[in-house]
Every structure is written in structure tokens, then in C-alpha cells.
mmCIF file of C-alpha atoms in Angstrom:
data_model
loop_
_atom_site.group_PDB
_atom_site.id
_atom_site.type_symbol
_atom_site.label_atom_id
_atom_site.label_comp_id
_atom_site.label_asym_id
_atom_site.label_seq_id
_atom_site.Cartn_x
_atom_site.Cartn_y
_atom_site.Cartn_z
ATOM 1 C CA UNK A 1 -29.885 -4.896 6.168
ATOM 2 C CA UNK A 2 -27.945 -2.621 8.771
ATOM 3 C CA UNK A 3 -27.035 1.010 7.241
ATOM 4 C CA UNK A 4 -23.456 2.320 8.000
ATOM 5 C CA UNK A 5 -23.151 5.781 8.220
ATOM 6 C CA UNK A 6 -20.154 7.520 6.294
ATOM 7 C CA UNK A 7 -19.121 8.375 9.847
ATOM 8 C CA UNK A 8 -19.414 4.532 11.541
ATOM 9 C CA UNK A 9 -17.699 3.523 8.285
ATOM 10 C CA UNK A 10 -15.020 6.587 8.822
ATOM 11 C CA UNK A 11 -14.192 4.840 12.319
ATOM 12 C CA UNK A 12 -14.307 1.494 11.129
ATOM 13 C CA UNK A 13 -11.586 2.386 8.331
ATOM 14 C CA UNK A 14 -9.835 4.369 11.019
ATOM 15 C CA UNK A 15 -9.561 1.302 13.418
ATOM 16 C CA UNK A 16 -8.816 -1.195 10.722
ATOM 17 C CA UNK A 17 -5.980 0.938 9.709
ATOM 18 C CA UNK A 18 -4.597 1.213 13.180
ATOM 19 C CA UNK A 19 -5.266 5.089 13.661
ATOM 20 C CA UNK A 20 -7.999 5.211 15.639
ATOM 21 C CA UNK A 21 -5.070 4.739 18.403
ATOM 22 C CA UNK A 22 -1.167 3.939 18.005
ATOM 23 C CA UNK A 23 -0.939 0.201 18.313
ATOM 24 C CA UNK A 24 1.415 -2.358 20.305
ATOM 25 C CA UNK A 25 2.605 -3.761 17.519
ATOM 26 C CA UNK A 26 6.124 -4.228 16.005
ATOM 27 C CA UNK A 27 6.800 -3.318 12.285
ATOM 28 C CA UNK A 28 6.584 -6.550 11.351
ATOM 29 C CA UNK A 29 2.835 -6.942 12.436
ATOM 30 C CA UNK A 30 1.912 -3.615 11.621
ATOM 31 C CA UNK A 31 3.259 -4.370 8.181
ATOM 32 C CA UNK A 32 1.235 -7.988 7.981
ATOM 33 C CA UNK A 33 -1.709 -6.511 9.472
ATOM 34 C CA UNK A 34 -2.322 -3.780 6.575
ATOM 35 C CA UNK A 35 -1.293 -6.742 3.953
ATOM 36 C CA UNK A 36 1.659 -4.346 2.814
ATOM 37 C CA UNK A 37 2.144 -0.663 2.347
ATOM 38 C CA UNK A 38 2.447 0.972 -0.946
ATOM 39 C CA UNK A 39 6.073 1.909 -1.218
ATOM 40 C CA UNK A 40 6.973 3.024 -4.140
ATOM 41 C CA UNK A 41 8.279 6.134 -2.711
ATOM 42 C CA UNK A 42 11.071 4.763 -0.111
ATOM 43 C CA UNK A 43 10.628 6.830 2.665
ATOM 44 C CA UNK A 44 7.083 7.012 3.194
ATOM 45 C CA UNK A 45 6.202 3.590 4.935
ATOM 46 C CA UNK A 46 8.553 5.497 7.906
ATOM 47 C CA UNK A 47 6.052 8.212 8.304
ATOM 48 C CA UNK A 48 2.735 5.606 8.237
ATOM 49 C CA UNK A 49 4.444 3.511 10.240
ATOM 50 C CA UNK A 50 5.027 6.196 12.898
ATOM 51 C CA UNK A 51 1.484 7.579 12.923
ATOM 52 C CA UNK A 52 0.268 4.065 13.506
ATOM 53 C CA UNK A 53 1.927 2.291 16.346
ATOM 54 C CA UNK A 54 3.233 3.655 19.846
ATOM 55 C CA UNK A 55 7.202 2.824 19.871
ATOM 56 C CA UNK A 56 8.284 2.989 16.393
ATOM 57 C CA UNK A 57 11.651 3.073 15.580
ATOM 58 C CA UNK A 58 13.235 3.538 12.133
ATOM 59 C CA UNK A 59 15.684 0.776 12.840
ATOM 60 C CA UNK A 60 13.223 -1.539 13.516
ATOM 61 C CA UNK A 61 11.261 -1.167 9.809
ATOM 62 C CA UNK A 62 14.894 -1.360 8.513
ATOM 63 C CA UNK A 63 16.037 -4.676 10.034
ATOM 64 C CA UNK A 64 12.925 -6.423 8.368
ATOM 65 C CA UNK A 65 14.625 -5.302 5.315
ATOM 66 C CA UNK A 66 17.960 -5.719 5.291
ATOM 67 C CA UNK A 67 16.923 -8.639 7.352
ATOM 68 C CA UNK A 68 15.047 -10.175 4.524
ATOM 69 C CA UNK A 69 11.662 -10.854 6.665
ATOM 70 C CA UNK A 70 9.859 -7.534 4.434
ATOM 71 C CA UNK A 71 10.604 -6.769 0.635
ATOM 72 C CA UNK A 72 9.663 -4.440 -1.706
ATOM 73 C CA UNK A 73 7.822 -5.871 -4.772
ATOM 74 C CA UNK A 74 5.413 -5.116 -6.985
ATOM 75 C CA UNK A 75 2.060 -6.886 -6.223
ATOM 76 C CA UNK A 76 -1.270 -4.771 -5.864
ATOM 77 C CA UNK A 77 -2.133 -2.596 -8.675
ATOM 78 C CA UNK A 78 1.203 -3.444 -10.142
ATOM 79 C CA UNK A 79 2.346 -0.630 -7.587
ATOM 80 C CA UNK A 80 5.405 -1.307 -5.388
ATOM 81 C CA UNK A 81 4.895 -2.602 -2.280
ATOM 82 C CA UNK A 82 6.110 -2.885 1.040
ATOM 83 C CA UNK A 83 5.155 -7.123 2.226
ATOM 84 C CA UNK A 84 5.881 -9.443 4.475
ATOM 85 C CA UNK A 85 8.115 -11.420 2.949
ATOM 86 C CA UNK A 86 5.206 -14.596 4.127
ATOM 87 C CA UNK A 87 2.891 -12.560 2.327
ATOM 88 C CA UNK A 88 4.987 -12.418 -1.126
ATOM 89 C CA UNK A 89 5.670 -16.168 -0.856
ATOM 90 C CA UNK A 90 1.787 -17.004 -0.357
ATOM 91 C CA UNK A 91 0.816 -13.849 -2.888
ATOM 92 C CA UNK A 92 3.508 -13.326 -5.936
ATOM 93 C CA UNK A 93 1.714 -16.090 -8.173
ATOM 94 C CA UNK A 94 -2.219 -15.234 -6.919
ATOM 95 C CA UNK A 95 -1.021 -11.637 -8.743
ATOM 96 C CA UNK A 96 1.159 -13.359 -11.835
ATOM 97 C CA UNK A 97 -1.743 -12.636 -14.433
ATOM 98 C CA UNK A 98 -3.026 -9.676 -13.451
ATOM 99 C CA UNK A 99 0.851 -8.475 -13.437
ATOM 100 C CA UNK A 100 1.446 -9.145 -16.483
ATOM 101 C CA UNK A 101 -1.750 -7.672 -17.932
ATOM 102 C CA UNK A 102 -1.028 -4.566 -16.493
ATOM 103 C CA UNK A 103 1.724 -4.066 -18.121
ATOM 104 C CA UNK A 104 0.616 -5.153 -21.599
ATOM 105 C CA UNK A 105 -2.165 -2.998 -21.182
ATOM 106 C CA UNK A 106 0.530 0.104 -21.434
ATOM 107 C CA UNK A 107 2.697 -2.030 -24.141
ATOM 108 C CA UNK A 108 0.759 -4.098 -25.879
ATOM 109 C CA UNK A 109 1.839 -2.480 -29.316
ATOM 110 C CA UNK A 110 5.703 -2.929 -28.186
ATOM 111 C CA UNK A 111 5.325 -6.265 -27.215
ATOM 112 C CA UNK A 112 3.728 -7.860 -30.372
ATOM 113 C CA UNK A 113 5.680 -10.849 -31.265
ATOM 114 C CA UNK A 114 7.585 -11.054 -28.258
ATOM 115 C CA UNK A 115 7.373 -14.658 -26.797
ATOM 116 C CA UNK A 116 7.030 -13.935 -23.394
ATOM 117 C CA UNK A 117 8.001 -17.281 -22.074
ATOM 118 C CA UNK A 118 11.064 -17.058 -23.931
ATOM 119 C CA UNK A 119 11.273 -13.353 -22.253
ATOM 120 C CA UNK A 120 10.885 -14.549 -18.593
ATOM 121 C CA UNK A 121 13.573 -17.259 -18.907
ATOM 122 C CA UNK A 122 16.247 -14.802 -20.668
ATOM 123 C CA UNK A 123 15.286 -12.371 -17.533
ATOM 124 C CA UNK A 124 15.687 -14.864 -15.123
ATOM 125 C CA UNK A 125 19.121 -15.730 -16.646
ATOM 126 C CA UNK A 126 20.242 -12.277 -16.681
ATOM 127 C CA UNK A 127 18.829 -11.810 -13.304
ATOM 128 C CA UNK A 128 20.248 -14.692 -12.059
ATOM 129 C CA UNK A 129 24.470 -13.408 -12.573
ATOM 130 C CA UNK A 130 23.268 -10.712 -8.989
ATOM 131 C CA UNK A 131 21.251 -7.788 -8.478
ATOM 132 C CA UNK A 132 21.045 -5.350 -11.587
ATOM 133 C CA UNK A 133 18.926 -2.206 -12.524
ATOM 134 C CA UNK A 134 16.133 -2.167 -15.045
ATOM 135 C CA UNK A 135 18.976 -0.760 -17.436
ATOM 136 C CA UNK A 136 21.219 -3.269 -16.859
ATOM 137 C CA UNK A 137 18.526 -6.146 -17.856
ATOM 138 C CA UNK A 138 17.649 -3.784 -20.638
ATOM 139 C CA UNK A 139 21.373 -3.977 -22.082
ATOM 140 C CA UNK A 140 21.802 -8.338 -21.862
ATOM 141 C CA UNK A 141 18.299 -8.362 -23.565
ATOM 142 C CA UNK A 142 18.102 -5.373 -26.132
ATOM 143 C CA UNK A 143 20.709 -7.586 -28.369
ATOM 144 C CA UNK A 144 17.749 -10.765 -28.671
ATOM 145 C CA UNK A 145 14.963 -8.278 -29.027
ATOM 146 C CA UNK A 146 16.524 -5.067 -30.793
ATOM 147 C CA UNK A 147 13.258 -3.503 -32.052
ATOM 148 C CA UNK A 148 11.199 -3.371 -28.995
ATOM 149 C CA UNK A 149 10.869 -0.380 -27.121
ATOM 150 C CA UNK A 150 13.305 -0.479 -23.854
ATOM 151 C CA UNK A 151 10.910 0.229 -21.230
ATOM 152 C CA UNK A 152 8.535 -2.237 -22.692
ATOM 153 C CA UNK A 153 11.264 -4.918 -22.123
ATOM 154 C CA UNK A 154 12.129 -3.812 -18.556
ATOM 155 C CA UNK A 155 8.718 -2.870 -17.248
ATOM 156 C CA UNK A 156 7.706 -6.737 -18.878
ATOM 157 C CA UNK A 157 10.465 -7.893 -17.013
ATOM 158 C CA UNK A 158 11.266 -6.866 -13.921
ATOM 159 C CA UNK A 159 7.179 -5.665 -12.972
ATOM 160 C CA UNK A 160 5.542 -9.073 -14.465
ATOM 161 C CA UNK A 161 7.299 -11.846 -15.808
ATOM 162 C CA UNK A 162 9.896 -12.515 -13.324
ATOM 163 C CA UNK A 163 9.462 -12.749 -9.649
ATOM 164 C CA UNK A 164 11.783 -10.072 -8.093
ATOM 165 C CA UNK A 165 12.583 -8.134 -5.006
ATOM 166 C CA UNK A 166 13.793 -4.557 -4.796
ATOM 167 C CA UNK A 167 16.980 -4.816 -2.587
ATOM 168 C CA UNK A 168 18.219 -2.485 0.026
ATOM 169 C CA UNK A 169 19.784 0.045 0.771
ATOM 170 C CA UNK A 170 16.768 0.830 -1.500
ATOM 171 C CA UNK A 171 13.609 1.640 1.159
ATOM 172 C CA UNK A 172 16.169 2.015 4.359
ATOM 173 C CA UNK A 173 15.628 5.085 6.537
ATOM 174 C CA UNK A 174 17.100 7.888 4.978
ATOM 175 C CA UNK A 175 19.218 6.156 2.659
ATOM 176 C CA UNK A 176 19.586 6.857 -1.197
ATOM 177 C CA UNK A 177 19.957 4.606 -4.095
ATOM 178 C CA UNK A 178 18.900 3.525 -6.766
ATOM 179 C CA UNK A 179 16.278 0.742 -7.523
ATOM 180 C CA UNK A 180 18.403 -2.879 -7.740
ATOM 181 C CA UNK A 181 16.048 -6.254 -8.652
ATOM 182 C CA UNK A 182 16.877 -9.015 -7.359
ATOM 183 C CA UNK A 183 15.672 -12.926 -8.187
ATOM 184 C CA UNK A 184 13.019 -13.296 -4.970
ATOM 185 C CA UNK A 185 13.991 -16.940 -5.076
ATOM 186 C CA UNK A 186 17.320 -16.027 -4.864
ATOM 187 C CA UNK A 187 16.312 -13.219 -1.686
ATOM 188 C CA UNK A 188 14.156 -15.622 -0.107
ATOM 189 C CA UNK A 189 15.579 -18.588 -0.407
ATOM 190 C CA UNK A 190 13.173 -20.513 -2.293
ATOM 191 C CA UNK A 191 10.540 -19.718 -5.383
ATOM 192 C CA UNK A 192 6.642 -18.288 -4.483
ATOM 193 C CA UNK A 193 3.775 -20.992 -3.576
ATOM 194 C CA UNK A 194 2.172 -22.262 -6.770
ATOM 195 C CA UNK A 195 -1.418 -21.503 -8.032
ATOM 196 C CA UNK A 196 -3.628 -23.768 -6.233
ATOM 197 C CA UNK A 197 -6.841 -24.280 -8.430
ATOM 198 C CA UNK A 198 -8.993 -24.123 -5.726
ATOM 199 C CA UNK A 199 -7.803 -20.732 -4.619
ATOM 200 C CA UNK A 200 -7.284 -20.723 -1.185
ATOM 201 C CA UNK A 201 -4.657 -17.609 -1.386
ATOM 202 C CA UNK A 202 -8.144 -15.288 -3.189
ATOM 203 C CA UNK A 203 -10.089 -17.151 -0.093
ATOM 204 C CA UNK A 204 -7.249 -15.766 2.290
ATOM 205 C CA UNK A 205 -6.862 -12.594 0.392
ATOM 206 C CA UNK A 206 -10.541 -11.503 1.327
ATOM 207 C CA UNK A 207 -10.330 -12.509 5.222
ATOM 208 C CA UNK A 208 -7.478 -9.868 5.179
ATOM 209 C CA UNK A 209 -7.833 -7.115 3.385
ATOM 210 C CA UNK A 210 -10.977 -7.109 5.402
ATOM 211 C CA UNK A 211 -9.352 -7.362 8.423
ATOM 212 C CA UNK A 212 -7.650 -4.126 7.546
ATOM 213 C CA UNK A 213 -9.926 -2.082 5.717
ATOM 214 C CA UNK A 214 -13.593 -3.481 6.533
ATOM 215 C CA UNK A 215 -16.501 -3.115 5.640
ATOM 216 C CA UNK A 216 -16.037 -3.486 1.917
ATOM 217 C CA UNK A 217 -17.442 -3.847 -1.145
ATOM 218 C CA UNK A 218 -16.139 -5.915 -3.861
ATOM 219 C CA UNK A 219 -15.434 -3.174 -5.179
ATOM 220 C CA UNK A 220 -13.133 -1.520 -2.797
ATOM 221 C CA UNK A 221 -11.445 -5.289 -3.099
ATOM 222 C CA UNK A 222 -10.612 -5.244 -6.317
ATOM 223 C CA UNK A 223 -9.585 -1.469 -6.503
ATOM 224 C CA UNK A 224 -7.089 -2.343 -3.521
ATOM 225 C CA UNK A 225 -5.725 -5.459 -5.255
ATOM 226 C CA UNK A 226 -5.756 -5.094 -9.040
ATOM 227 C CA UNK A 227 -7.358 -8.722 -9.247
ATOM 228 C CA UNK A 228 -10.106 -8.849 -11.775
ATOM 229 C CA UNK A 229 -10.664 -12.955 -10.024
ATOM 230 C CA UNK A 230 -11.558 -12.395 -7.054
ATOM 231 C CA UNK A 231 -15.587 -12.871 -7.371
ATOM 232 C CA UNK A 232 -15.260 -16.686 -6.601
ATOM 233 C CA UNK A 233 -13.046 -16.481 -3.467
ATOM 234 C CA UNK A 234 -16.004 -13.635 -2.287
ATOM 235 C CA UNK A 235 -18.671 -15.898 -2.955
ATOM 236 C CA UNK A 236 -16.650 -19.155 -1.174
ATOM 237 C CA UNK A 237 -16.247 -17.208 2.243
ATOM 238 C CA UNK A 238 -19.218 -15.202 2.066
ATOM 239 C CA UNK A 239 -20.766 -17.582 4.402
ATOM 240 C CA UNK A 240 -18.230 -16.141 7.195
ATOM 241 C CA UNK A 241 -19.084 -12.495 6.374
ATOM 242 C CA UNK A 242 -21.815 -10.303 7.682
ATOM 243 C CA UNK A 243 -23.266 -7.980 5.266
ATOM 244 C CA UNK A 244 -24.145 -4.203 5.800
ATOM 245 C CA UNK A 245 -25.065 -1.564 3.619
ATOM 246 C CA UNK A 246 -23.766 2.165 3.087
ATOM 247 C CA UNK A 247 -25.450 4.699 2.713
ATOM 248 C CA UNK A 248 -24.783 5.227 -1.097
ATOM 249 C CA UNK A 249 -26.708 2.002 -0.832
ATOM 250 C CA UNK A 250 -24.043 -0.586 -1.726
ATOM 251 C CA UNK A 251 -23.334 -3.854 -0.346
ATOM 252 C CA UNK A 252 -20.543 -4.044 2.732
ATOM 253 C CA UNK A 253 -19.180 -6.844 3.729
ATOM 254 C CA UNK A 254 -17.197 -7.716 6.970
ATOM 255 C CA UNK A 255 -15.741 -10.155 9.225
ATOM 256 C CA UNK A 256 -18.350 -10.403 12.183
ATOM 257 C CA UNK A 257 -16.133 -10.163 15.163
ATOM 258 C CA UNK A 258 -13.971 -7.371 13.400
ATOM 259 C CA UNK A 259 -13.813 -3.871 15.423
ATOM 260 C CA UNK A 260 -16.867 -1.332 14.009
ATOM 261 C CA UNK A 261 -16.676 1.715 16.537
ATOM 262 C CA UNK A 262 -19.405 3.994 17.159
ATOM 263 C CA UNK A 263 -19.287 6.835 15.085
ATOM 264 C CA UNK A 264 -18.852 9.684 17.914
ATOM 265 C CA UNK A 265 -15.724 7.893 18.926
ATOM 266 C CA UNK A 266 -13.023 10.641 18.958
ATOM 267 C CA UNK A 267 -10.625 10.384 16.266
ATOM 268 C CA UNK A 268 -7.265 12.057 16.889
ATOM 269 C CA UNK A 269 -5.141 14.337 14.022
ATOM 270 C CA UNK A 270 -3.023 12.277 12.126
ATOM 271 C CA UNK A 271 -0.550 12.448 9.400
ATOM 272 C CA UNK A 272 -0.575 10.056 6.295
ATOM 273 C CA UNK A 273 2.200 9.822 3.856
ATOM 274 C CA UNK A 274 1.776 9.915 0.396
ATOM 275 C CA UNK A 275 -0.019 6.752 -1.455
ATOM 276 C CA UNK A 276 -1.414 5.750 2.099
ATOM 277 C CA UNK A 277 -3.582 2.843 2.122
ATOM 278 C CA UNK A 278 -6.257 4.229 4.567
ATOM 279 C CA UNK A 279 -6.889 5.938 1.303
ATOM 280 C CA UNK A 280 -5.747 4.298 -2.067
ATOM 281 C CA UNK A 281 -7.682 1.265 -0.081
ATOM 282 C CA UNK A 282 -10.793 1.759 -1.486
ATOM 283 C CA UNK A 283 -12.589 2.331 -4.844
ATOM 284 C CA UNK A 284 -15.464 4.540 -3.391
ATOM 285 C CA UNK A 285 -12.999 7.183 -1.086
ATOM 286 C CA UNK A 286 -16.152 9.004 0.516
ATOM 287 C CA UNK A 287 -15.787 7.662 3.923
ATOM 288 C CA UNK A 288 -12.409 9.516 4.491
ATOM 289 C CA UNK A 289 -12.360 12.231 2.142
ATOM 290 C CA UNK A 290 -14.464 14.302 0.240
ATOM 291 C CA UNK A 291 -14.962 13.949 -3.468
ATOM 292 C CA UNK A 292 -13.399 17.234 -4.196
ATOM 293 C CA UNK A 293 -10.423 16.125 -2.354
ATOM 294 C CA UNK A 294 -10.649 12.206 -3.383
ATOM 295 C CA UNK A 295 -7.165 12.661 -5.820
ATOM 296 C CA UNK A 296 -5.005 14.286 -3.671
ATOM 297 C CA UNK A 297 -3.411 11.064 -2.614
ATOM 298 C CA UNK A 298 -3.488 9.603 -5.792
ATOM 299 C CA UNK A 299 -1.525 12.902 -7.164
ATOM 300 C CA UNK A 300 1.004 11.761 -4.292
ATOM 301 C CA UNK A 301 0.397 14.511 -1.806
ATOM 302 C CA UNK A 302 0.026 14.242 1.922
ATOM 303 C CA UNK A 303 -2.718 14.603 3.836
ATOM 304 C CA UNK A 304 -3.588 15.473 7.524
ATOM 305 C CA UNK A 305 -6.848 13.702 9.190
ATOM 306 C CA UNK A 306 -8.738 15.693 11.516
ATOM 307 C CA UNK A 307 -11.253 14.544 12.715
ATOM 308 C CA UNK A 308 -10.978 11.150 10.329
ATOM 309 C CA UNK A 309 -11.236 13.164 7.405
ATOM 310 C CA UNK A 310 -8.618 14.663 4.974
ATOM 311 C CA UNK A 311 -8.724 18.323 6.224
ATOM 312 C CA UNK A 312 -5.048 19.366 5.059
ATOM 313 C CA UNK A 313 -2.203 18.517 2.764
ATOM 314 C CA UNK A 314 1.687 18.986 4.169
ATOM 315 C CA UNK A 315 5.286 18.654 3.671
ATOM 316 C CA UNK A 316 8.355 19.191 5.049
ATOM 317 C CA UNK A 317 10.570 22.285 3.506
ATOM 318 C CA UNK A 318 13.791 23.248 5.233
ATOM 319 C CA UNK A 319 13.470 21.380 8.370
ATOM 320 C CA UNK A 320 10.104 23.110 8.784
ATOM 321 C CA UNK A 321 6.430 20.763 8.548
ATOM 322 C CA UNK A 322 4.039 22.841 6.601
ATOM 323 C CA UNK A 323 0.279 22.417 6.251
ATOM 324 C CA UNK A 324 -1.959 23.526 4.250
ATOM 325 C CA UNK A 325 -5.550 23.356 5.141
ATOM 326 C CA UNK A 326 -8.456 22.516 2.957
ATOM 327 C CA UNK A 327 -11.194 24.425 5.220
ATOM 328 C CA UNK A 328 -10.953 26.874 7.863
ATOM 329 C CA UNK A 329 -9.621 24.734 11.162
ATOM 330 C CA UNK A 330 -11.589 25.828 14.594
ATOM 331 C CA UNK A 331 -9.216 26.769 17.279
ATOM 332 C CA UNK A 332 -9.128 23.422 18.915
ATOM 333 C CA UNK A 333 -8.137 22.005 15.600
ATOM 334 C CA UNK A 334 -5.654 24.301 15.047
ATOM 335 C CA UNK A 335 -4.358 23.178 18.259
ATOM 336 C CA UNK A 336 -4.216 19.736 17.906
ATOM 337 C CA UNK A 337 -2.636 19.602 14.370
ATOM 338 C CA UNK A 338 0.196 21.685 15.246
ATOM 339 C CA UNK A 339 0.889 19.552 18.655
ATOM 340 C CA UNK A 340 0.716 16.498 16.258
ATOM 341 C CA UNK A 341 3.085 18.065 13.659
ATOM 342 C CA UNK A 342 5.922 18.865 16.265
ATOM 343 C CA UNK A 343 5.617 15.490 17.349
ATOM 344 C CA UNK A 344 6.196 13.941 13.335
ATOM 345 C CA UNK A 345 8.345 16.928 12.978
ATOM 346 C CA UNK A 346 11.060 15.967 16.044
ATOM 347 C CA UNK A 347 10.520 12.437 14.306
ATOM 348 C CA UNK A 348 11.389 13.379 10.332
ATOM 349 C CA UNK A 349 13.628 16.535 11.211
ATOM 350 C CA UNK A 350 14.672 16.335 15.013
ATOM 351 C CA UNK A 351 12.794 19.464 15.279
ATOM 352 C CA UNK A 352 9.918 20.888 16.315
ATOM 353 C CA UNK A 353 9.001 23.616 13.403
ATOM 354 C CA UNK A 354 5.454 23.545 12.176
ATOM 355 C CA UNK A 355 3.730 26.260 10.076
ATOM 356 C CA UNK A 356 -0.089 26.278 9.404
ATOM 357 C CA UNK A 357 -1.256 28.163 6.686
#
């Protein structure tokens, strides 16, 4: 079996993930491509979204939302997401269980006793009067359920049992609010697919997320998605897959025709927001960052890829973009991070500040 290097694997992730290059693509397909972004922090699909694709506009990533054609949901990990509002149709009820596990696995104790049918349908009723806040559900359900623990409710709520969209101005450029649920029926116009028995959303699942973040184990799958079910669906398509393997010495799978770059392919300085999936994609991190560095995006920060690899960390301080490397950059480095950072700088600030060091 064919050995990927951790560099051929570092330029497969980086092409997958539409930054070995800035893509033609609209927000919409960048958006489907990556089978969402995680959003849980509003503003930082903008800066991912810039760093992937050649004419991105703001305005464009907002009229998806307020357009109704992306939403913000939770769905992988239980984490919000930024979807295709397709791909929360096809996806909510493929992620119902493991949803709802998730969050009984922080409230279990809370939740003893607490029919959670009965839950869902009071939710949905509540829910159903308009947008509200977590609070507001709260308050029309603490009066049924008086003894459980008010997070407990809401998380069980509003994160599992009831299929709901986070509405805007919640996730539009530079806008504040707070977070607002609404019924996705209601948003979309009609209720998720079904469960289909014979799975063909897991099936459809795999194709993709290897599509944008091949070659994979099924490990890095079921990191990326939360889904403890996916075995089967792996084992029905495997027949499509080519297998590699790395050189930790576990199994890769891949979609055969899918782009695998030569490892000496230059890969150009690029900013990440925080939570980015190029990252948080993966269960074994090594082929973009180094295990020292492997929870910097988990802790939320930034990071800057030079050379594919998380060299840096930055932010953005009084109109000013500020990195802070994680080795000693050569000159040339140097260079091209700062000329890279003016650029995301004239985009976040309409500046052209940048501080290294």
C-alpha cells in the first residue's frame, strides 16, 4: 500500500481545503464544498472565507444568510455550524442521536426523569409563537419542569431535541446580536429529510467530507462529524475509495480522482480563523501542525500557515494585525507573511498595519 508523506498529505489537506490557491467559487460553493464551517464565533467564516477564494465579498456570505440558502445550526460535534441550507435538510436527522447524546453526556444527572419526547414537543410549541433566545424557551418551560437545571433544559432544547436555526442579524458581517433560534421548518420552509434505514445520507457523508479533507482515516471522520455510526456507510462505499497509508502507519482513504499534489508544491502564507476546519478536521492534526502546537485552534486562537504548517498565531488589536510566531521566520518568510497580513488587514480593518513579533 502507497505511503503518504506528512508533507503529500500537508498538500492534499491544503488543496482539499481550497488554500493551496484562492478558488473561483462563490460563497455558496465554497461553503458546500467544505460541508460547512464551524461558526460558532460569528465573524470568523468572513476571514476563512477570504483566505480561500479569489473575489470574496462580505455581502455575498451575508445574502446566503439573510437569504435563507446558509444557516447556522448545530450539527458536527454538536458545534455550531455554518451549512448549506441543502446540507441541513439532507443532514439535521443523520446527526439527531448523536445530538442529543452529546448533550446528555454533560446533563445526564439534570435530565433524569425528564421525558424527552414530551420535552421536544413543549419546545417546539414554544418555539413555534417566533424566534426566541435560549432564555426565553427557558422561562415557557421552567414552570412544567421547575427542578431541572436551566441550561440543561435549553442546551436539551435548542442543541438536540428540536431542529432549529440561528437567525440573523446573528453571523452577518460585522453585525452584533444576540443568538435568536428559530423552528428550521419554519426558516426553511419545510421539516429535515427523514432517517432512511439504509443510510444513504452516512454513504453521502463519506464521499464529502472526503472531498474536502482527503485522505482520511475513519478516524479523522468521526472526529470531524461527532457520529459514532458511521463504520457501515465506510464499509458500503469503500469499494469507490482507494486506500493509502501514512506514515504513522494508519489506513487513508480517498476518492481516486480527488486532487493529491506533490509534496514540493509551493504552499503560500495563509491566515485561518479561529475553529478552522483545515484543522479541527481531523483527529490525528500532524499533517498541519505540530503536536506541541496541535491545541491552539482548539483553545480558539488563530493561526498563520507558512509553508502549510501552523508557524504563527495572530489577531487584530486597534486596527493593527499582530503575529506572533512559533519559530524563528527566515527573511523570505518574514516577507511573505507581512505582504499577506496587509492584504487580510485592508480586508478586516481597511488598513494596512501589520506587526510581527
Amino acid at each position: 500500500m502507497t505511503v503518504l508523506t506528512t508533507r503529500e498529505l500537508n498538500r492534499a489537506t491544503l488543496a482539499r481545503q481550497l488554500l493551496l490557491g484562492r478558488a473561483d467559487l462563490d460563497a455558496w460553493g465554497a461553503v458546500s464544498h467544505l460541508c460547512g464551517m464551524q461558526a460558532q464565533e460569528p465573524q470568523e467564516p468572513f476571514t476563512g472565507l477570504w483566505s480561500r477564494l479569489r473575489d470574496f465579498a462580505p455581502a455575498g456570505l451575508d445574502g446566503l444568510v439573510t437569504g435563507r440558502r446558509a444557516v447556522r445550526v448545530h450539527l458536527m460535534r454538536r458545534t455550531v455550524h455554518l451549512v448549506t441550507s441543502d446540507d441541513v435538510l439532507a443532514w439535521r436527522s443523520r446527526h439527531a442521536d448523536m445530538l442529543r447524546q452529546k448533550v446528555l453526556g454533560v446533563y445526564r444527572a439534570d435530565l433524569a426523569g425528564v421525558d424527552l419526547v414530551e420535552l421536544a414537543a413543549a419546545g417546539r410549541e414554544v418555539l413555534a409563537e417566533g424566534p426566541a433566545s435560549a432564555a426565553e424557551v427557558v422561562r415557557a418551560l421552567g414552570g412544567r419542569w421547575p427542578s431541572v437545571a436551566p441550561r440543561a433544559l435549553g442546551e436539551m432544547v435548542i442543541a438536540a431535541l428540536v431542529p432549529v436555526v440561528q437567525t440573523p442579524p446573528r453571523g452577518l458581517w460585522r453585525a452584533r446580536g444576540g443568538v435568536r433560534n428559530a423552528l428550521l421548518a419554519d426558516w426553511l420552509g419545510r421539516e429535515p429529510d427523514p432517517p432512511d434505514d439504509g443510510d444513504p445520507v452516512g454513504r453521502e457523508l463519506v464521499r464529502r467530507y472526503l472531498a474536502a479533507h482527503g485522505p482520511a482515516s475513519s478516524g479523522d471522520l468521526r472526529m470531524w462529524s461527532g457520529l459514532a455510526g458511521l463504520p457501515a456507510a465506510v464499509a458500503a462505499v469503500r469499494g469507490e475509495l482507494v486506500s493509502f497509508r501514512d506514515e504513522r502507519g494508519r489506513e487513508l482513504l480517498d476518492l481516486p480522482d480527488a486532487p493529491r499534489p506533490d509534496g514540493d508544491v509551493p504552499a503560500p502564507v495563509r491566515f485561518l480563523p479561529a475553529f478552522d476546519n483545515a484543522i479541527l478536521g481531523y483527529q490525528d492534526r500532524s499533517r498541519i501542525v505540530d503536536d506541541a502546537h496541535k491545541g491552539l485552534s482548539v483553545a480558539g486562537e488563530r493561526v498563520v500557515l507558512v509553508d502549510g504548517r501552523v508557524t504563527a498565531t495572530w489577531r487584530v488589536a486597534e486596527d493593527v494585525v499582530r503575529v506572533a510566531p512559533l519559530r524563528e521566520l527566515t527573511a523570505g518568510e518574514r516577507d511573505e507573511v507581512v505582504a499577506e497580513g496587509e492584504r487580510l488587514a485592508g480586508f478586516l480593518t481597511g488598513g494596512d498595519r501589520v506587526v510581527v513579533g
